[in-house]
Short mmCIF file of C-alpha atoms and ligand atoms in Angstrom, two decimals:
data_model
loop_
_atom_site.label_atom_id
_atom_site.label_comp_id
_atom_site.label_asym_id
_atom_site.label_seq_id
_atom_site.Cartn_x
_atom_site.Cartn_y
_atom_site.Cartn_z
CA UNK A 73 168.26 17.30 55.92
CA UNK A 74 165.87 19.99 54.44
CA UNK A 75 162.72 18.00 52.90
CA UNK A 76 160.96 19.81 49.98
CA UNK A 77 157.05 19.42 50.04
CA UNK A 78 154.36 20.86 47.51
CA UNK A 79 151.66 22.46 49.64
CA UNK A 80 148.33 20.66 49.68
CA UNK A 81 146.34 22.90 47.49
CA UNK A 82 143.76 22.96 45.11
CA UNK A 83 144.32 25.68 42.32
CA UNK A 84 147.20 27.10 41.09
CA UNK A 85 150.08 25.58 42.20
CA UNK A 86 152.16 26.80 45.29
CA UNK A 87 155.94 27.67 44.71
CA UNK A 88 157.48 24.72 46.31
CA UNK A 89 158.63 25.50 50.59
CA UNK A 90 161.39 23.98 52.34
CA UNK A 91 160.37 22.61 55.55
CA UNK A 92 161.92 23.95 58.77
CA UNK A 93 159.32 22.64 61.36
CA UNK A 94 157.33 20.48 60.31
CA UNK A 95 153.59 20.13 61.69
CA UNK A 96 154.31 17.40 64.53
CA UNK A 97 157.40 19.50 65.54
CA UNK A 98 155.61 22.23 65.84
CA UNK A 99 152.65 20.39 67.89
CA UNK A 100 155.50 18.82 70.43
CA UNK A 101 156.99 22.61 71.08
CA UNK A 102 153.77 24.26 71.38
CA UNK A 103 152.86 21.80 74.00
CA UNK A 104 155.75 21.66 75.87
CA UNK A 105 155.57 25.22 75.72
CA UNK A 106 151.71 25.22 77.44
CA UNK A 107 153.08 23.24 79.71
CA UNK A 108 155.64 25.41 81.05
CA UNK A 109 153.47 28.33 80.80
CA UNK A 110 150.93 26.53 82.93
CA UNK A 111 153.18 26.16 85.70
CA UNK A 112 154.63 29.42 86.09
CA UNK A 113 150.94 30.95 86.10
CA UNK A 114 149.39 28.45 88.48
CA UNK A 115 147.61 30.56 90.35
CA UNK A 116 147.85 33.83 89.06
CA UNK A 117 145.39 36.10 86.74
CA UNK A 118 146.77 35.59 83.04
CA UNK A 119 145.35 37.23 80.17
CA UNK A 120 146.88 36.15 76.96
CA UNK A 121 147.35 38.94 74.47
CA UNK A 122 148.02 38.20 70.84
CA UNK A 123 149.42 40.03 68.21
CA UNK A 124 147.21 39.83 65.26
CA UNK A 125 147.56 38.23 62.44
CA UNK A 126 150.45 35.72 62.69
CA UNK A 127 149.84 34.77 66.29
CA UNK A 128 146.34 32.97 65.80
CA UNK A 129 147.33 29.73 65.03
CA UNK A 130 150.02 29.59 67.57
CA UNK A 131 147.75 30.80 70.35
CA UNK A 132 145.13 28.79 69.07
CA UNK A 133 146.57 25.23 69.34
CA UNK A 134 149.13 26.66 72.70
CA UNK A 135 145.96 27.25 74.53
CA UNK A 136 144.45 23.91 74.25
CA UNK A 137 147.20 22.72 75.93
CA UNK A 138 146.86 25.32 79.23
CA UNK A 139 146.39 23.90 82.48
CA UNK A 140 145.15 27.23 83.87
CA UNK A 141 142.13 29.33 82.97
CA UNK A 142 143.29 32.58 80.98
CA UNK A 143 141.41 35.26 78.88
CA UNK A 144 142.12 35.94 75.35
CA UNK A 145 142.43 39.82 73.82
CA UNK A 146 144.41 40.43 70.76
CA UNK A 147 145.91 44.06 69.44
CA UNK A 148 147.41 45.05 66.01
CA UNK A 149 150.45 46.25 65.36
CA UNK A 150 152.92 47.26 61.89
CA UNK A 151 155.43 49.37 61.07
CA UNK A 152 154.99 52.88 59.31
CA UNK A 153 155.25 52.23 55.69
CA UNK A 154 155.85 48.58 55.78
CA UNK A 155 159.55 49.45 57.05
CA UNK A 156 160.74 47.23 60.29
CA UNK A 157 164.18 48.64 60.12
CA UNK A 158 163.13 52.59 61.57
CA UNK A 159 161.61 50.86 64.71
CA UNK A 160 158.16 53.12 63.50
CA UNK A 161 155.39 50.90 65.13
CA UNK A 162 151.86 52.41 65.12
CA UNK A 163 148.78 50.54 66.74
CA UNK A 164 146.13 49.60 64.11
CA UNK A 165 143.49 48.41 66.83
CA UNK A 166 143.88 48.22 70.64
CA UNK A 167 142.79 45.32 72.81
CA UNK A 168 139.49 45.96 75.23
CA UNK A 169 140.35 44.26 78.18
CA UNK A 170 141.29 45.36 81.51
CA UNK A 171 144.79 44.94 82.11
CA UNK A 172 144.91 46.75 85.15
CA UNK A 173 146.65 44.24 87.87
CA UNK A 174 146.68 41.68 85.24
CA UNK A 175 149.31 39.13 84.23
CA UNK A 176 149.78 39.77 80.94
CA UNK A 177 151.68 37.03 78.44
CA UNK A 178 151.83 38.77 74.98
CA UNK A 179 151.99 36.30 72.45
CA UNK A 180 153.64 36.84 68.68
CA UNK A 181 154.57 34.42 65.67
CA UNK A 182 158.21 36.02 65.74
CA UNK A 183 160.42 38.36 66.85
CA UNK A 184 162.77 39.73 64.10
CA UNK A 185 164.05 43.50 65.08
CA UNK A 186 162.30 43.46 68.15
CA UNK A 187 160.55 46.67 67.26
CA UNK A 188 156.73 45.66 67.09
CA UNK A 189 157.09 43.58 70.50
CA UNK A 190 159.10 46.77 72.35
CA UNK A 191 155.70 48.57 71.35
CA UNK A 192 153.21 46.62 72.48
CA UNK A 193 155.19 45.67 75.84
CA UNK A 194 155.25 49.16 76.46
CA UNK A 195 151.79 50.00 74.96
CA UNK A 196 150.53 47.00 77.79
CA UNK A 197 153.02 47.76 80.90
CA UNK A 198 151.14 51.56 80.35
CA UNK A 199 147.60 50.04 80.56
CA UNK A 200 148.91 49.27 83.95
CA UNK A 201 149.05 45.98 83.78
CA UNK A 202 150.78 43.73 86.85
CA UNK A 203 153.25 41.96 85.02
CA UNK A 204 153.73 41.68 80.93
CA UNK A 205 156.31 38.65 79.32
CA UNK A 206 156.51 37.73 75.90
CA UNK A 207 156.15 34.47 74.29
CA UNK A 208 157.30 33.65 70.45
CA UNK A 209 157.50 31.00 68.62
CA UNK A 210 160.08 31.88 66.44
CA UNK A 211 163.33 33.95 67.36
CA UNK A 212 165.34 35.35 64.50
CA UNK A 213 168.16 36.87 67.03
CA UNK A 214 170.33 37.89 63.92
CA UNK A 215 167.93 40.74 63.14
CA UNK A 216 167.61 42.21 66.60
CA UNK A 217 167.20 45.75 66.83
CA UNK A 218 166.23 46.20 70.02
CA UNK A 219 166.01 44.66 72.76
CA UNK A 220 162.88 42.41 74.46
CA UNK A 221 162.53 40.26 77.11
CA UNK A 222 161.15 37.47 75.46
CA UNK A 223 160.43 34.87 78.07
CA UNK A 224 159.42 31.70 76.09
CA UNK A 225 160.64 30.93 72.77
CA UNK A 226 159.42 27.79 70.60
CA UNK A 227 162.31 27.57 68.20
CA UNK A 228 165.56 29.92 67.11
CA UNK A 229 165.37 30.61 63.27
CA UNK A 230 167.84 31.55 60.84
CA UNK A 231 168.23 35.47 59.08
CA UNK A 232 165.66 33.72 56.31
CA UNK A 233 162.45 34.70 55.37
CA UNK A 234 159.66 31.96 57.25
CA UNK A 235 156.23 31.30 56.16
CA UNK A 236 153.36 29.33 57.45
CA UNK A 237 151.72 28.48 60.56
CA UNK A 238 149.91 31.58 60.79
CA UNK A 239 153.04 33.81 58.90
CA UNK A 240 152.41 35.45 55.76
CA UNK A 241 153.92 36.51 52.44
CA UNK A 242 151.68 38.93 51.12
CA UNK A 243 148.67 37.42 53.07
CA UNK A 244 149.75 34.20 51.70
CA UNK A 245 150.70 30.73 53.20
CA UNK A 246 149.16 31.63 56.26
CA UNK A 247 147.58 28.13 56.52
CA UNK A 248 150.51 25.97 55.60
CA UNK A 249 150.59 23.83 59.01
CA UNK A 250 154.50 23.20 59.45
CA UNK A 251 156.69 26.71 59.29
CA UNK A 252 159.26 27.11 55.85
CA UNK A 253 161.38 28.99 53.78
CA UNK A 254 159.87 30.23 50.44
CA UNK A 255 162.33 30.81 47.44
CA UNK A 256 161.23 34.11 46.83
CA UNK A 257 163.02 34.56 43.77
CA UNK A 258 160.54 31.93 42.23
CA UNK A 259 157.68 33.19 43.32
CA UNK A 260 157.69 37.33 42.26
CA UNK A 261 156.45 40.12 42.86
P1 5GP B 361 159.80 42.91 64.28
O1 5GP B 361 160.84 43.22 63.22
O2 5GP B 361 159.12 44.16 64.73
O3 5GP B 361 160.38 42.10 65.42
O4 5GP B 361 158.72 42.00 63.60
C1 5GP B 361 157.67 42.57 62.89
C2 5GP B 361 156.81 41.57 62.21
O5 5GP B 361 157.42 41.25 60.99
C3 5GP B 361 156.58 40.22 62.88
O6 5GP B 361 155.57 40.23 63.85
C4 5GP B 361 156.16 39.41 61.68
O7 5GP B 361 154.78 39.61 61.44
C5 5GP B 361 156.98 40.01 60.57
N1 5GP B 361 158.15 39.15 60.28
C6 5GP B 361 159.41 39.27 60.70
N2 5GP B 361 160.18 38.29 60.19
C7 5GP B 361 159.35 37.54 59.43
C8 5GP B 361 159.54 36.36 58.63
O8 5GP B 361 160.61 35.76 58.50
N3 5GP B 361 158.42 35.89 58.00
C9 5GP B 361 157.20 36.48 58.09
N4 5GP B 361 156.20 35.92 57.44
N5 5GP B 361 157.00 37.57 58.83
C10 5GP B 361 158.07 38.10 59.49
MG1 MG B 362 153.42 40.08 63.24
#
């Protein structure tokens, strides 16, 4: 059952959200996720890549949980006039490491066409890095566009519009800490 929860906030009040993963759900994925991360890179020269913005909080809390020493970079990515359906990615700002020879795990918040995570793959794999796999937390597969090679995947969503736990509406609801659905027809413009 779908619980309903108003959003701690001072201020105007938040439209109300309906819960998908709540905050100890998430925690329990993430870490189980660390976990097998850690033990397929035991050993090996991982940099951890994150797509800015809606990655940070899942790469934030995911990496306390690493058993294995990584680096951190992040890049930028969006589509060309705020359209994901023409697959039109450009790169807003590049990441500085090395990835020459490097294991490479990029991490995003979600994959929904596939588009922005095709780019950066390929953007990465060109920087000559050794290896490059994907990790998500959230899979919408109903939206795929194209296709990626995501290796590790926190939780399959439904063809509905998430916020929270780093992802945004409008730069909103960034901060909520478990991942819902908004009712977007109460909220606006
Ligand atoms: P793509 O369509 O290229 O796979 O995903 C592009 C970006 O759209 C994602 O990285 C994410 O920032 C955003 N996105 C896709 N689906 C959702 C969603 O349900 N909620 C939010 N907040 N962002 C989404
Ligand atoms: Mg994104």
């Amino acid at each position: 059952m779908a619980t309903i929860v108003r959003p701690r906030q001072k201020g105007p009040v938040k439209p109300q959200v309906e819960v998908l993963f709540s905050a100890k759900q998430i925690a329990s994925r993430v870490e189980a996720l660390a976990q097998e991360i850690s033990a397929d890179y035991k050993g090996r020269n991982l940099l951890l890549i994150g797509v800015l913005k809606g990655s940070f909080m899942f790469l934030g809390d995911m990496i306390r949980h690493l058993a294995v020493p990584v680096e951190i970079d992040f890049l930028s990515v969006s589509s060309y006039a705020g359209d994901t359906s023409t697959g039109m990615v450009k790169l807003n700002f590049d990441f500085k490491t090395d990835a020459r020879g490097r294991d490479v795990l990029l991490i995003d918040d979600i994959v929904d066409t596939g588009f922005s995570l095709a780019f950066a793959r390929k953007h990465i794999l060109e920087r000559k890095a050794r290896s490059v796999e994907v990790g998500v937390l959230l899979d919408k597969p109903q939206r795929r566009k194209v296709l990626v090679p995501v290796r590790y995947t926190g939780f399959t969503v439904p063809d509905r519009f998430v916020v929270g736990y780093g992802l945004d509406y409008n730069e909103r609801y960034r901060e909520l800490p478990y991942i819902g659905v908004l009712p977007l027809e109460k909220i606006g413009p």
